[in-house]
CSV table of C-alpha atoms in Angstrom, one decimal:
chain,number,residue,atom,x,y,z
A,1,MET,CA,46.9,-52.5,-30.1
A,2,LYS,CA,46.4,-49.4,-28.0
A,3,ARG,CA,42.6,-49.9,-28.0
A,4,ILE,CA,42.9,-53.5,-26.9
A,5,LEU,CA,45.2,-52.5,-24.0
A,6,LYS,CA,42.8,-49.8,-22.9
A,7,ILE,CA,39.9,-52.2,-23.0
A,8,LEU,CA,41.8,-54.7,-20.9
A,9,ILE,CA,42.8,-52.0,-18.5
A,10,GLU,CA,39.3,-50.3,-18.1
A,11,THR,CA,37.5,-53.7,-17.8
A,12,ASN,CA,40.0,-54.5,-15.0
A,13,LEU,CA,41.1,-57.7,-16.7
A,14,PHE,CA,44.7,-56.3,-16.9
A,15,ILE,CA,44.9,-55.7,-13.1
A,16,ALA,CA,43.4,-59.2,-12.5
A,17,LEU,CA,46.1,-60.8,-14.7
A,18,ALA,CA,48.7,-58.6,-12.9
A,19,ALA,CA,47.6,-59.9,-9.5
A,20,VAL,CA,48.0,-63.5,-10.6
A,21,ALA,CA,51.4,-62.7,-12.2
A,22,PHE,CA,52.7,-61.0,-9.1
A,23,MET,CA,51.5,-63.8,-6.9
A,24,TRP,CA,53.4,-66.3,-9.1
A,25,ALA,CA,56.5,-64.1,-8.9
A,26,ASN,CA,56.5,-64.5,-5.2
A,27,ILE,CA,55.7,-68.2,-5.4
A,28,LEU,CA,58.9,-68.6,-7.6
A,29,PHE,CA,60.9,-66.4,-5.2
A,30,LEU,CA,59.9,-68.5,-2.2
A,31,HIS,CA,60.3,-71.8,-4.2
A,32,LEU,CA,56.9,-73.0,-3.1
A,33,ASP,CA,55.2,-76.2,-4.1
A,34,THR,CA,53.2,-75.1,-7.2
A,35,SER,CA,51.0,-78.3,-7.5
A,36,ARG,CA,48.5,-77.0,-4.9
A,37,LEU,CA,48.1,-73.4,-6.3
A,38,LEU,CA,46.0,-73.7,-9.4
A,39,PHE,CA,42.7,-73.1,-7.7
A,40,LEU,CA,44.2,-70.2,-5.7
A,41,SER,CA,45.4,-68.6,-9.0
A,42,PHE,CA,41.9,-68.7,-10.4
A,43,GLN,CA,40.5,-67.3,-7.1
A,44,VAL,CA,42.9,-64.4,-7.1
A,45,PHE,CA,42.1,-63.6,-10.7
A,46,PHE,CA,38.3,-63.6,-10.2
A,47,SER,CA,38.3,-61.9,-6.8
A,48,THR,CA,40.6,-59.1,-8.1
A,49,TRP,CA,38.4,-58.6,-11.1
A,50,PHE,CA,35.3,-58.6,-9.0
A,51,VAL,CA,36.6,-56.1,-6.4
A,52,TYR,CA,37.8,-53.6,-9.0
A,53,GLN,CA,34.7,-54.0,-11.2
A,54,ILE,CA,32.2,-53.5,-8.4
A,55,SER,CA,34.2,-50.7,-6.8
A,56,ARG,CA,34.3,-48.7,-10.0
A,57,TRP,CA,30.6,-49.5,-10.7
A,58,VAL,CA,29.7,-48.1,-7.2
A,59,TYR,CA,31.8,-44.9,-7.9
A,60,TYR,CA,30.1,-44.5,-11.3
A,61,LYS,CA,26.6,-45.0,-10.1
A,62,LYS,CA,27.2,-42.5,-7.3
A,63,GLY,CA,28.7,-40.0,-9.7
A,64,GLU,CA,32.0,-39.9,-7.9
A,65,TYR,CA,34.2,-39.7,-11.1
A,66,ALA,CA,35.2,-36.0,-11.2
A,67,ASN,CA,36.1,-36.3,-14.9
A,68,THR,CA,33.1,-37.4,-16.9
A,69,GLU,CA,35.3,-37.6,-20.0
A,70,GLU,CA,37.4,-40.3,-18.4
A,71,TRP,CA,37.6,-43.5,-20.5
A,72,VAL,CA,36.2,-45.7,-17.7
A,73,VAL,CA,33.1,-43.5,-17.4
A,74,LYS,CA,32.4,-43.6,-21.1
A,75,TRP,CA,32.9,-47.4,-21.0
A,76,PHE,CA,30.3,-47.8,-18.3
A,77,GLU,CA,27.8,-45.6,-20.2
A,78,LYS,CA,28.2,-47.5,-23.4
A,79,HIS,CA,28.2,-51.1,-22.0
A,80,PRO,CA,26.1,-51.2,-18.8
A,81,LYS,CA,24.9,-54.8,-19.4
A,82,PHE,CA,28.4,-56.0,-20.1
A,83,ASN,CA,29.7,-54.5,-16.9
A,84,LEU,CA,26.9,-56.0,-14.8
A,85,ALA,CA,27.6,-59.4,-16.4
A,86,THR,CA,31.3,-59.2,-15.5
A,87,ILE,CA,30.5,-58.4,-11.9
A,88,ILE,CA,28.2,-61.4,-11.7
A,89,ILE,CA,30.7,-63.7,-13.5
A,90,SER,CA,33.7,-62.6,-11.5
A,91,GLY,CA,31.8,-62.8,-8.2
A,92,ALA,CA,30.6,-66.3,-9.0
A,93,GLY,CA,34.1,-67.4,-10.0
A,94,ALA,CA,35.7,-65.9,-6.9
A,95,PHE,CA,33.1,-67.8,-4.7
A,96,VAL,CA,33.5,-71.1,-6.5
A,97,PHE,CA,37.3,-71.2,-6.3
A,98,SER,CA,37.3,-69.9,-2.7
A,99,VAL,CA,35.4,-73.0,-1.4
A,100,LEU,CA,38.1,-75.2,-3.0
A,101,LEU,CA,40.8,-73.8,-0.8
A,102,LYS,CA,42.1,-74.6,2.7
A,103,TRP,CA,40.3,-73.1,5.6
A,104,LYS,CA,43.3,-71.1,6.7
A,105,THR,CA,43.5,-69.6,3.2
A,106,ILE,CA,39.8,-68.8,3.2
A,107,GLY,CA,40.3,-67.0,6.5
A,108,ILE,CA,43.0,-64.7,5.0
A,109,LEU,CA,40.8,-64.2,2.0
A,110,LEU,CA,37.9,-63.0,4.2
A,111,PHE,CA,40.2,-60.5,5.9
A,112,ILE,CA,41.7,-58.9,2.7
A,113,GLY,CA,38.4,-59.3,0.9
A,114,GLY,CA,36.6,-57.5,3.6
A,115,ILE,CA,39.0,-54.6,3.4
A,116,SER,CA,38.7,-54.5,-0.4
A,117,VAL,CA,34.9,-54.7,-0.6
A,118,LEU,CA,34.2,-52.3,2.3
A,119,TYR,CA,36.7,-49.8,1.0
A,120,PRO,CA,34.2,-47.5,-0.8
A,121,PHE,CA,31.5,-47.7,1.9
A,122,PRO,CA,31.0,-45.8,5.2
A,123,VAL,CA,31.6,-48.8,7.4
A,124,LEU,CA,31.5,-46.8,10.6
A,125,ARG,CA,28.0,-45.4,10.0
A,126,PRO,CA,26.6,-47.4,13.0
A,127,PHE,CA,28.9,-45.3,15.2
A,128,GLY,CA,27.7,-42.1,13.7
A,129,ILE,CA,30.7,-41.6,11.3
A,130,GLN,CA,29.7,-41.1,7.7
A,131,THR,CA,33.2,-41.0,6.3
A,132,LYS,CA,34.0,-43.8,3.9
A,133,LEU,CA,37.0,-46.0,4.6
A,134,ARG,CA,38.8,-44.6,1.5
A,135,ASP,CA,38.3,-41.0,2.7
A,136,PHE,CA,40.4,-41.3,5.9
A,137,PRO,CA,43.6,-39.3,5.4
A,138,PHE,CA,46.5,-41.2,3.9
A,139,ILE,CA,44.9,-44.6,4.6
A,140,LYS,CA,44.2,-45.5,0.9
A,141,ILE,CA,47.7,-46.4,-0.1
A,142,PHE,CA,48.5,-48.4,3.0
A,143,LEU,CA,45.3,-50.5,2.7
A,144,ILE,CA,46.2,-51.3,-0.9
A,145,ALA,CA,49.7,-52.3,0.1
A,146,VAL,CA,48.4,-54.5,2.9
A,147,VAL,CA,45.9,-56.2,0.7
A,148,TRP,CA,48.2,-56.8,-2.3
A,149,SER,CA,51.2,-58.0,-0.3
A,150,THR,CA,49.1,-60.3,1.8
A,151,ALA,CA,47.3,-61.7,-1.3
A,152,SER,CA,50.5,-62.2,-3.3
A,153,VAL,CA,52.7,-63.7,-0.5
A,154,LEU,CA,50.8,-65.0,2.5
A,155,LEU,CA,48.0,-66.7,0.5
A,156,PRO,CA,50.2,-68.9,-1.6
A,157,ALA,CA,52.5,-69.7,1.3
A,158,VAL,CA,49.5,-70.9,3.5
A,159,GLU,CA,47.8,-72.7,0.6
A,160,SER,CA,51.0,-74.5,-0.3
A,161,GLY,CA,51.1,-76.0,3.2
A,162,ILE,CA,54.5,-74.7,4.4
A,163,ASN,CA,55.2,-74.2,8.1
A,164,LEU,CA,55.4,-70.5,8.6
A,165,HIS,CA,57.3,-70.9,11.8
A,166,GLU,CA,60.1,-72.6,9.8
A,167,ARG,CA,59.9,-70.1,6.9
A,168,ARG,CA,60.6,-66.6,8.4
A,169,ASP,CA,61.6,-65.6,4.9
A,170,VAL,CA,57.9,-65.5,4.1
A,171,PHE,CA,57.3,-62.6,6.5
A,172,LEU,CA,60.4,-60.7,5.2
A,173,LEU,CA,59.0,-61.1,1.6
A,174,LEU,CA,55.6,-59.9,2.9
A,175,LEU,CA,57.2,-56.8,4.3
A,176,SER,CA,59.3,-56.3,1.1
A,177,GLN,CA,56.3,-56.6,-1.2
A,178,PHE,CA,54.3,-54.2,1.0
A,179,VAL,CA,57.1,-51.6,0.3
A,180,PHE,CA,57.0,-52.5,-3.5
A,181,ILE,CA,53.2,-52.1,-3.7
A,182,PHE,CA,53.5,-48.8,-1.9
A,183,PHE,CA,56.3,-47.8,-4.3
A,184,ILE,CA,54.1,-48.5,-7.4
A,185,THR,CA,50.9,-47.2,-6.0
A,186,LEU,CA,52.2,-43.7,-5.0
A,187,PRO,CA,52.5,-42.6,-8.7
A,188,PHE,CA,48.7,-43.2,-9.0
A,189,ASP,CA,48.2,-40.6,-6.2
A,190,ILE,CA,50.7,-38.3,-7.9
A,191,ASN,CA,48.7,-38.5,-11.1
A,192,ASP,CA,45.5,-37.9,-9.3
A,193,ALA,CA,46.8,-35.1,-7.0
A,194,GLU,CA,44.9,-32.2,-8.6
A,195,VAL,CA,41.6,-34.1,-8.8
A,196,ASP,CA,42.0,-35.3,-5.2
A,197,ARG,CA,42.6,-31.7,-4.0
A,198,LYS,CA,39.4,-30.6,-5.7
A,199,THR,CA,37.4,-33.4,-4.1
A,200,ASN,CA,39.1,-33.0,-0.7
A,201,ILE,CA,40.6,-36.6,-0.7
A,202,LYS,CA,43.7,-36.5,1.4
A,203,THR,CA,46.4,-38.6,-0.1
A,204,ILE,CA,50.2,-38.2,0.3
A,205,ALA,CA,50.4,-36.4,-3.1
A,206,SER,CA,47.4,-34.1,-2.6
A,207,VAL,CA,48.6,-33.0,0.9
A,208,LEU,CA,52.4,-33.0,0.6
A,209,GLY,CA,52.6,-32.1,-3.0
A,210,ILE,CA,54.0,-33.8,-6.1
A,211,LYS,CA,57.7,-33.1,-5.5
A,212,ALA,CA,57.6,-34.4,-2.0
A,213,SER,CA,55.7,-37.5,-3.1
A,214,LYS,CA,58.3,-38.2,-5.8
A,215,ILE,CA,61.0,-38.0,-3.2
A,216,ILE,CA,59.1,-40.5,-0.9
A,217,CYS,CA,58.7,-42.8,-3.9
A,218,LEU,CA,62.5,-42.6,-4.5
A,219,MET,CA,63.2,-43.4,-0.9
A,220,SER,CA,60.7,-46.3,-0.8
A,221,GLY,CA,62.3,-47.7,-4.0
A,222,ILE,CA,65.8,-47.5,-2.5
A,223,LEU,CA,64.5,-49.3,0.7
A,224,TYR,CA,62.9,-52.0,-1.5
A,225,ALA,CA,66.2,-52.5,-3.4
A,226,PHE,CA,68.0,-53.3,-0.1
A,227,LEU,CA,65.2,-55.4,1.3
A,228,ILE,CA,65.0,-57.6,-1.8
A,229,LEU,CA,68.8,-57.9,-2.0
A,230,TYR,CA,68.8,-59.1,1.7
A,231,LEU,CA,66.1,-61.5,1.0
A,232,PHE,CA,67.9,-62.8,-2.1
A,233,MET,CA,70.9,-63.6,0.0
A,234,ILE,CA,68.8,-65.3,2.7
A,235,GLU,CA,67.0,-67.5,0.1
A,236,ASN,CA,70.3,-68.6,-1.5
A,237,TRP,CA,71.8,-69.3,2.0
A,238,ARG,CA,68.7,-71.3,2.9
A,239,SER,CA,68.9,-73.4,-0.2
A,240,ILE,CA,72.7,-73.5,-0.3
A,241,SER,CA,72.7,-77.1,-1.5
A,242,ASN,CA,70.3,-76.3,-4.4
A,243,ILE,CA,70.6,-72.6,-5.2
A,244,TYR,CA,67.7,-71.6,-7.4
A,245,LEU,CA,68.0,-67.8,-7.6
A,246,LYS,CA,70.5,-66.3,-10.0
A,247,GLU,CA,72.4,-63.0,-9.7
A,248,SER,CA,70.5,-62.0,-12.8
A,249,THR,CA,67.3,-62.1,-10.8
A,250,ILE,CA,68.4,-59.3,-8.5
A,251,TYR,CA,70.0,-57.3,-11.4
A,252,PHE,CA,66.8,-57.3,-13.5
A,253,ILE,CA,64.6,-56.4,-10.5
A,254,TRP,CA,66.9,-53.5,-9.8
A,255,LEU,CA,66.7,-52.5,-13.4
A,256,LEU,CA,62.9,-52.6,-13.2
A,257,LEU,CA,63.1,-50.3,-10.1
A,258,ILE,CA,65.4,-47.8,-11.9
A,259,LEU,CA,63.1,-47.6,-14.9
A,260,LEU,CA,60.0,-47.1,-12.7
A,261,GLN,CA,61.8,-44.4,-10.8
A,262,ALA,CA,62.7,-42.6,-14.0
A,263,PHE,CA,59.1,-42.7,-15.2
A,264,THR,CA,57.8,-41.6,-11.8
A,265,PHE,CA,60.1,-38.5,-11.8
A,266,LEU,CA,59.6,-37.6,-15.5
A,267,GLN,CA,56.1,-38.6,-16.4
A,268,SER,CA,53.9,-39.7,-13.5
A,269,ASP,CA,52.1,-36.3,-13.1
A,270,LYS,CA,51.8,-35.7,-16.9
A,271,VAL,CA,50.5,-38.8,-18.6
A,272,LYS,CA,46.9,-40.0,-18.8
A,273,LYS,CA,45.5,-42.4,-16.2
A,274,TRP,CA,45.4,-45.4,-18.5
A,275,MET,CA,49.2,-45.1,-19.1
A,276,ILE,CA,49.8,-45.0,-15.3
A,277,LYS,CA,47.9,-48.3,-15.0
A,278,LEU,CA,49.7,-49.8,-17.9
A,279,ILE,CA,53.2,-48.9,-16.5
A,280,TYR,CA,52.8,-49.6,-12.8
A,281,ASP,CA,50.2,-52.5,-12.9
A,282,GLY,CA,52.2,-53.9,-15.9
A,283,SER,CA,55.4,-53.8,-13.7
A,284,MET,CA,53.9,-56.7,-11.7
A,285,ILE,CA,53.7,-58.8,-14.9
A,286,LEU,CA,57.3,-57.8,-15.7
A,287,TYR,CA,58.3,-58.8,-12.2
A,288,PHE,CA,56.9,-62.3,-12.9
A,289,VAL,CA,58.7,-62.5,-16.2
A,290,ILE,CA,62.0,-61.7,-14.5
A,291,LEU,CA,61.5,-64.5,-11.9
A,292,PHE,CA,60.2,-66.9,-14.5
A,293,LEU,CA,63.3,-66.4,-16.8
A,294,THR,CA,65.9,-66.3,-14.1
A,295,VAL,CA,64.8,-68.9,-11.5
A,296,LYS,CA,66.5,-72.3,-12.0
């Protein structure tokens, strides 16, 4: 079982499934029309898979993995043809399902896709700046939060055809999930803090230290708990004649936050990288399960 999980994680199938699950959690939270979102679900799966596969392939080919014993490095060394095939398949799948979406949705995809694909490259080279986008101090975690919150909230809202001017709750959920992604991404930086210091990558954890980063994680989790409670009340008020969110929804989301906080403080700087991916990427799947089981 452990080996299967590690294969799913290191081939990025796990994070691709988590991306779709988290998007559907937000679809349920906003009570969107699900009949139009099948193609988008496939697009998000393949595009997430493609972006993570090609990014890691670029890092591997350029020798940017500091730890050559890392499981993902060994996987690339043992299965180069398989990894190339997954890049081609995921890229083709992302393109095919993209053209089946609305033009407004495609526009948003181009924006977040551009950030994701260009992330490991020196995009400002024409201006004489060789620094890669990911190397700008502290920018990494905020770019990730922007991309993931936009993909999981704004994409389904636009594709479902709702009027964003009439649904201000969409933007509140967008902000809330930005905070949530920040909250579950910071432990990755905590886990990588020592390696990032050696390679001079300036993240919150490598600059401010592990203890300060854990406190920031705690504060962002508390902020998210209040934001999601406020949104929960707004959604029930908006659908007062047909309330679809139960109190158990918010209770279980809070319980998830508490468990993640505990793991962050006790284990995030000690466990192996694949475990960090399992816990925090897996939290997005658990988030969907909570909404699926508690939404009427």
